[in-house]
Amino acid sequence: MKKKLNRYISRKSTLNRRGFACIGLSNPQDGVNIGHALRAALCFDVRMIILENPSKNINIKKLLTDPGKTYRHIPVITTSNILDIVPTDCEIIGVELDPKSIDLRKFHHPERGCYIFGPENGSINEKLLKKCSSIVSIPTTVSLNLGMTVNIAMYDRSLKTHQS
């Protein structure tokens, strides 16, 4: 007779479809924004978080804006180059205010997407933007902070992928 394992989570898995999202934060400097981005990742079923050259004074384990301790649930990888970590056969989507960008409201999310977000005080560098298969922007009257941008983009992906 098989021994029954006690599950600490009583809900069923939501993995009923293919695909995934990961996020990459390019040169993030503010722990508050990183915490909000990590929390968004946990809320919207992001599978991996890539931090490219984060500020040295940020301790992922002690972010006040990430009460769920996302690093315990989702891999958080620090690197000097996001492109070294992007999963195989995964489209790179830049989320950036750019004249060539697609309005997020009209964007069709790929099955496997790695969403790249620029730093709080700048933009995604040109070398990284050239590797993006798509560049999307969130239409606003003023710029959003990094944490809010991640939340909106991942909510939009969640909304549109659950409709299809």
PDB file of C-alpha atoms in Angstrom:
ATOM      1  CA  MET A   1       0.000   0.000   0.000  1.00  0.00           C
ATOM      2  CA  LYS A   2       1.364   3.405  -0.999  1.00  0.00           C
ATOM      3  CA  LYS A   3       1.933   5.902   1.737  1.00  0.00           C
ATOM      4  CA  LYS A   4      -0.131   9.044   1.216  1.00  0.00           C
ATOM      5  CA  LEU A   5       1.899  12.236   1.344  1.00  0.00           C
ATOM      6  CA  ASN A   6       0.428  15.173   3.180  1.00  0.00           C
ATOM      7  CA  ARG A   7       0.117  18.211   0.950  1.00  0.00           C
ATOM      8  CA  TYR A   8       0.473  21.603   2.507  1.00  0.00           C
ATOM      9  CA  ILE A   9      -1.469  23.193  -0.370  1.00  0.00           C
ATOM     10  CA  SER A  10      -5.036  22.030  -0.795  1.00  0.00           C
ATOM     11  CA  ARG A  11      -5.753  23.580  -4.197  1.00  0.00           C
ATOM     12  CA  LYS A  12      -5.225  21.797  -7.501  1.00  0.00           C
ATOM     13  CA  SER A  13      -2.494  22.806  -9.902  1.00  0.00           C
ATOM     14  CA  THR A  14      -3.346  25.467 -12.465  1.00  0.00           C
ATOM     15  CA  LEU A  15      -0.831  24.039 -14.956  1.00  0.00           C
ATOM     16  CA  ASN A  16      -3.428  23.064 -17.515  1.00  0.00           C
ATOM     17  CA  ARG A  17      -1.796  24.773 -20.490  1.00  0.00           C
ATOM     18  CA  ARG A  18       1.591  25.027 -22.131  1.00  0.00           C
ATOM     19  CA  GLY A  19       3.858  28.027 -21.937  1.00  0.00           C
ATOM     20  CA  PHE A  20       5.388  30.289 -19.353  1.00  0.00           C
ATOM     21  CA  ALA A  21       6.611  33.782 -18.669  1.00  0.00           C
ATOM     22  CA  CYS A  22       9.815  34.952 -17.106  1.00  0.00           C
ATOM     23  CA  ILE A  23      10.863  38.500 -16.322  1.00  0.00           C
ATOM     24  CA  GLY A  24      14.220  40.180 -16.578  1.00  0.00           C
ATOM     25  CA  LEU A  25      15.050  43.394 -14.757  1.00  0.00           C
ATOM     26  CA  SER A  26      17.926  45.238 -16.405  1.00  0.00           C
ATOM     27  CA  ASN A  27      20.073  47.199 -13.928  1.00  0.00           C
ATOM     28  CA  PRO A  28      17.446  47.572 -11.184  1.00  0.00           C
ATOM     29  CA  GLN A  29      18.528  49.976  -8.444  1.00  0.00           C
ATOM     30  CA  ASP A  30      15.651  50.266  -5.971  1.00  0.00           C
ATOM     31  CA  GLY A  31      14.834  47.427  -3.574  1.00  0.00           C
ATOM     32  CA  VAL A  32      11.236  48.629  -3.228  1.00  0.00           C
ATOM     33  CA  ASN A  33      10.669  48.264  -6.970  1.00  0.00           C
ATOM     34  CA  ILE A  34      12.434  44.906  -7.095  1.00  0.00           C
ATOM     35  CA  GLY A  35      10.213  43.674  -4.266  1.00  0.00           C
ATOM     36  CA  HIS A  36       7.079  44.816  -6.091  1.00  0.00           C
ATOM     37  CA  ALA A  37       8.300  43.096  -9.280  1.00  0.00           C
ATOM     38  CA  LEU A  38       8.976  39.858  -7.387  1.00  0.00           C
ATOM     39  CA  ARG A  39       5.557  39.996  -5.770  1.00  0.00           C
ATOM     40  CA  ALA A  40       3.956  40.493  -9.206  1.00  0.00           C
ATOM     41  CA  ALA A  41       5.888  37.472 -10.471  1.00  0.00           C
ATOM     42  CA  LEU A  42       4.493  35.348  -7.658  1.00  0.00           C
ATOM     43  CA  CYS A  43       0.943  36.649  -8.186  1.00  0.00           C
ATOM     44  CA  PHE A  44       0.896  36.109 -11.952  1.00  0.00           C
ATOM     45  CA  ASP A  45       2.612  32.700 -12.178  1.00  0.00           C
ATOM     46  CA  VAL A  46       5.944  33.881 -13.589  1.00  0.00           C
ATOM     47  CA  ARG A  47       8.368  30.947 -13.693  1.00  0.00           C
ATOM     48  CA  MET A  48      11.740  32.708 -13.393  1.00  0.00           C
ATOM     49  CA  ILE A  49      13.167  36.116 -12.526  1.00  0.00           C
ATOM     50  CA  ILE A  50      16.442  37.382 -13.963  1.00  0.00           C
ATOM     51  CA  LEU A  51      18.226  40.314 -12.341  1.00  0.00           C
ATOM     52  CA  GLU A  52      20.900  41.871 -14.534  1.00  0.00           C
ATOM     53  CA  ASN A  53      23.449  43.863 -12.511  1.00  0.00           C
ATOM     54  CA  PRO A  54      21.185  44.772  -9.588  1.00  0.00           C
ATOM     55  CA  SER A  55      22.394  47.363  -7.098  1.00  0.00           C
ATOM     56  CA  LYS A  56      24.908  45.736  -4.727  1.00  0.00           C
ATOM     57  CA  ASN A  57      23.072  46.892  -1.585  1.00  0.00           C
ATOM     58  CA  ILE A  58      19.910  44.895  -2.367  1.00  0.00           C
ATOM     59  CA  ASN A  59      19.275  41.745  -0.346  1.00  0.00           C
ATOM     60  CA  ILE A  60      16.598  39.666  -2.103  1.00  0.00           C
ATOM     61  CA  LYS A  61      15.813  37.826   1.146  1.00  0.00           C
ATOM     62  CA  LYS A  62      14.929  41.022   3.026  1.00  0.00           C
ATOM     63  CA  LEU A  63      12.735  43.046   0.673  1.00  0.00           C
ATOM     64  CA  LEU A  64       9.890  44.660   2.625  1.00  0.00           C
ATOM     65  CA  THR A  65       7.744  44.862  -0.516  1.00  0.00           C
ATOM     66  CA  ASP A  66       7.993  41.098  -1.105  1.00  0.00           C
ATOM     67  CA  PRO A  67       6.237  39.630   1.943  1.00  0.00           C
ATOM     68  CA  GLY A  68       5.670  36.302   0.154  1.00  0.00           C
ATOM     69  CA  LYS A  69       9.446  35.715  -0.069  1.00  0.00           C
ATOM     70  CA  THR A  70       9.233  35.038  -3.796  1.00  0.00           C
ATOM     71  CA  TYR A  71      12.786  33.645  -3.942  1.00  0.00           C
ATOM     72  CA  ARG A  72      11.462  30.603  -2.037  1.00  0.00           C
ATOM     73  CA  HIS A  73       8.946  29.834  -4.800  1.00  0.00           C
ATOM     74  CA  ILE A  74      10.483  31.072  -8.060  1.00  0.00           C
ATOM     75  CA  PRO A  75      14.145  30.968  -9.136  1.00  0.00           C
ATOM     76  CA  VAL A  76      15.734  34.425  -8.923  1.00  0.00           C
ATOM     77  CA  ILE A  77      18.953  34.483 -10.932  1.00  0.00           C
ATOM     78  CA  THR A  78      21.498  37.297 -10.852  1.00  0.00           C
ATOM     79  CA  THR A  79      23.691  37.772 -13.913  1.00  0.00           C
ATOM     80  CA  SER A  80      25.758  40.331 -15.774  1.00  0.00           C
ATOM     81  CA  ASN A  81      23.870  39.557 -19.019  1.00  0.00           C
ATOM     82  CA  ILE A  82      20.158  38.733 -19.219  1.00  0.00           C
ATOM     83  CA  LEU A  83      20.639  37.094 -22.621  1.00  0.00           C
ATOM     84  CA  ASP A  84      22.786  34.366 -21.047  1.00  0.00           C
ATOM     85  CA  ILE A  85      19.810  33.204 -18.960  1.00  0.00           C
ATOM     86  CA  VAL A  86      16.820  33.518 -21.329  1.00  0.00           C
ATOM     87  CA  PRO A  87      15.273  30.033 -21.723  1.00  0.00           C
ATOM     88  CA  THR A  88      15.504  28.071 -24.980  1.00  0.00           C
ATOM     89  CA  ASP A  89      12.902  28.903 -27.640  1.00  0.00           C
ATOM     90  CA  CYS A  90      11.582  31.839 -25.648  1.00  0.00           C
ATOM     91  CA  GLU A  91      10.599  35.143 -27.251  1.00  0.00           C
ATOM     92  CA  ILE A  92      12.197  38.228 -25.734  1.00  0.00           C
ATOM     93  CA  ILE A  93       9.764  41.096 -25.240  1.00  0.00           C
ATOM     94  CA  GLY A  94      11.060  44.516 -24.253  1.00  0.00           C
ATOM     95  CA  VAL A  95       8.693  46.621 -22.169  1.00  0.00           C
ATOM     96  CA  GLU A  96       9.813  50.133 -22.981  1.00  0.00           C
ATOM     97  CA  LEU A  97       8.619  53.584 -24.003  1.00  0.00           C
ATOM     98  CA  ASP A  98       9.864  53.495 -27.584  1.00  0.00           C
ATOM     99  CA  PRO A  99       8.560  54.991 -30.844  1.00  0.00           C
ATOM    100  CA  LYS A 100       8.577  51.482 -32.412  1.00  0.00           C
ATOM    101  CA  SER A 101       6.655  49.880 -29.554  1.00  0.00           C
ATOM    102  CA  ILE A 102       3.305  48.110 -29.772  1.00  0.00           C
ATOM    103  CA  ASP A 103       0.540  49.281 -27.458  1.00  0.00           C
ATOM    104  CA  LEU A 104       0.197  46.589 -24.761  1.00  0.00           C
ATOM    105  CA  ARG A 105      -3.588  46.620 -25.232  1.00  0.00           C
ATOM    106  CA  LYS A 106      -3.096  45.332 -28.809  1.00  0.00           C
ATOM    107  CA  PHE A 107      -0.246  42.925 -28.086  1.00  0.00           C
ATOM    108  CA  HIS A 108      -0.649  39.157 -28.501  1.00  0.00           C
ATOM    109  CA  HIS A 109       1.512  37.453 -25.867  1.00  0.00           C
ATOM    110  CA  PRO A 110       3.664  34.514 -27.008  1.00  0.00           C
ATOM    111  CA  GLU A 111       3.353  31.061 -25.493  1.00  0.00           C
ATOM    112  CA  ARG A 112       6.845  31.376 -24.001  1.00  0.00           C
ATOM    113  CA  GLY A 113       7.941  34.927 -23.277  1.00  0.00           C
ATOM    114  CA  CYS A 114      10.752  36.592 -21.378  1.00  0.00           C
ATOM    115  CA  TYR A 115       9.712  40.153 -20.562  1.00  0.00           C
ATOM    116  CA  ILE A 116      12.594  42.602 -20.129  1.00  0.00           C
ATOM    117  CA  PHE A 117      12.151  45.784 -18.089  1.00  0.00           C
ATOM    118  CA  GLY A 118      14.638  48.651 -17.991  1.00  0.00           C
ATOM    119  CA  PRO A 119      16.026  50.431 -14.933  1.00  0.00           C
ATOM    120  CA  GLU A 120      14.138  53.005 -12.898  1.00  0.00           C
ATOM    121  CA  ASN A 121      16.332  55.850 -14.111  1.00  0.00           C
ATOM    122  CA  GLY A 122      16.770  54.898 -17.757  1.00  0.00           C
ATOM    123  CA  SER A 123      15.912  52.564 -20.598  1.00  0.00           C
ATOM    124  CA  ILE A 124      16.742  49.087 -21.818  1.00  0.00           C
ATOM    125  CA  ASN A 125      20.121  49.333 -23.537  1.00  0.00           C
ATOM    126  CA  GLU A 126      20.192  49.314 -27.340  1.00  0.00           C
ATOM    127  CA  LYS A 127      22.050  45.983 -27.578  1.00  0.00           C
ATOM    128  CA  LEU A 128      19.318  44.265 -25.564  1.00  0.00           C
ATOM    129  CA  LEU A 129      16.490  46.044 -27.427  1.00  0.00           C
ATOM    130  CA  LYS A 130      17.839  44.715 -30.741  1.00  0.00           C
ATOM    131  CA  LYS A 131      17.438  41.139 -29.425  1.00  0.00           C
ATOM    132  CA  CYS A 132      13.754  41.692 -28.621  1.00  0.00           C
ATOM    133  CA  SER A 133      11.257  40.087 -30.990  1.00  0.00           C
ATOM    134  CA  SER A 134       8.710  42.688 -29.825  1.00  0.00           C
ATOM    135  CA  ILE A 135       8.768  45.939 -27.899  1.00  0.00           C
ATOM    136  CA  VAL A 136       5.603  46.883 -26.049  1.00  0.00           C
ATOM    137  CA  SER A 137       4.622  49.967 -24.111  1.00  0.00           C
ATOM    138  CA  ILE A 138       1.905  50.773 -21.627  1.00  0.00           C
ATOM    139  CA  PRO A 139       0.049  53.908 -22.712  1.00  0.00           C
ATOM    140  CA  THR A 140       0.066  56.386 -19.828  1.00  0.00           C
ATOM    141  CA  THR A 141       0.183  60.153 -19.420  1.00  0.00           C
ATOM    142  CA  VAL A 142       3.359  59.922 -17.303  1.00  0.00           C
ATOM    143  CA  SER A 143       5.903  57.141 -16.852  1.00  0.00           C
ATOM    144  CA  LEU A 144       5.244  54.318 -14.403  1.00  0.00           C
ATOM    145  CA  ASN A 145       7.700  52.976 -11.856  1.00  0.00           C
ATOM    146  CA  LEU A 146       9.344  49.614 -12.479  1.00  0.00           C
ATOM    147  CA  GLY A 147       7.240  47.613 -10.023  1.00  0.00           C
ATOM    148  CA  MET A 148       3.954  48.938 -11.413  1.00  0.00           C
ATOM    149  CA  THR A 149       5.062  48.295 -15.000  1.00  0.00           C
ATOM    150  CA  VAL A 150       5.816  44.642 -14.208  1.00  0.00           C
ATOM    151  CA  ASN A 151       2.415  44.268 -12.508  1.00  0.00           C
ATOM    152  CA  ILE A 152       0.495  45.697 -15.463  1.00  0.00           C
ATOM    153  CA  ALA A 153       2.387  43.695 -18.107  1.00  0.00           C
ATOM    154  CA  MET A 154       2.019  40.406 -16.224  1.00  0.00           C
ATOM    155  CA  TYR A 155      -1.653  41.069 -15.480  1.00  0.00           C
ATOM    156  CA  ASP A 156      -2.236  41.722 -19.187  1.00  0.00           C
ATOM    157  CA  ARG A 157      -0.509  38.431 -20.070  1.00  0.00           C
ATOM    158  CA  SER A 158      -2.541  36.555 -17.467  1.00  0.00           C
ATOM    159  CA  LEU A 159      -5.799  38.099 -18.657  1.00  0.00           C
ATOM    160  CA  LYS A 160      -5.201  37.399 -22.340  1.00  0.00           C
ATOM    161  CA  THR A 161      -3.768  33.886 -21.986  1.00  0.00           C
ATOM    162  CA  HIS A 162      -6.650  32.755 -19.774  1.00  0.00           C
ATOM    163  CA  GLN A 163      -9.187  34.009 -22.327  1.00  0.00           C
ATOM    164  CA  SER A 164      -7.862  31.803 -25.128  1.00  0.00           C
TER     165      SER A 164
END
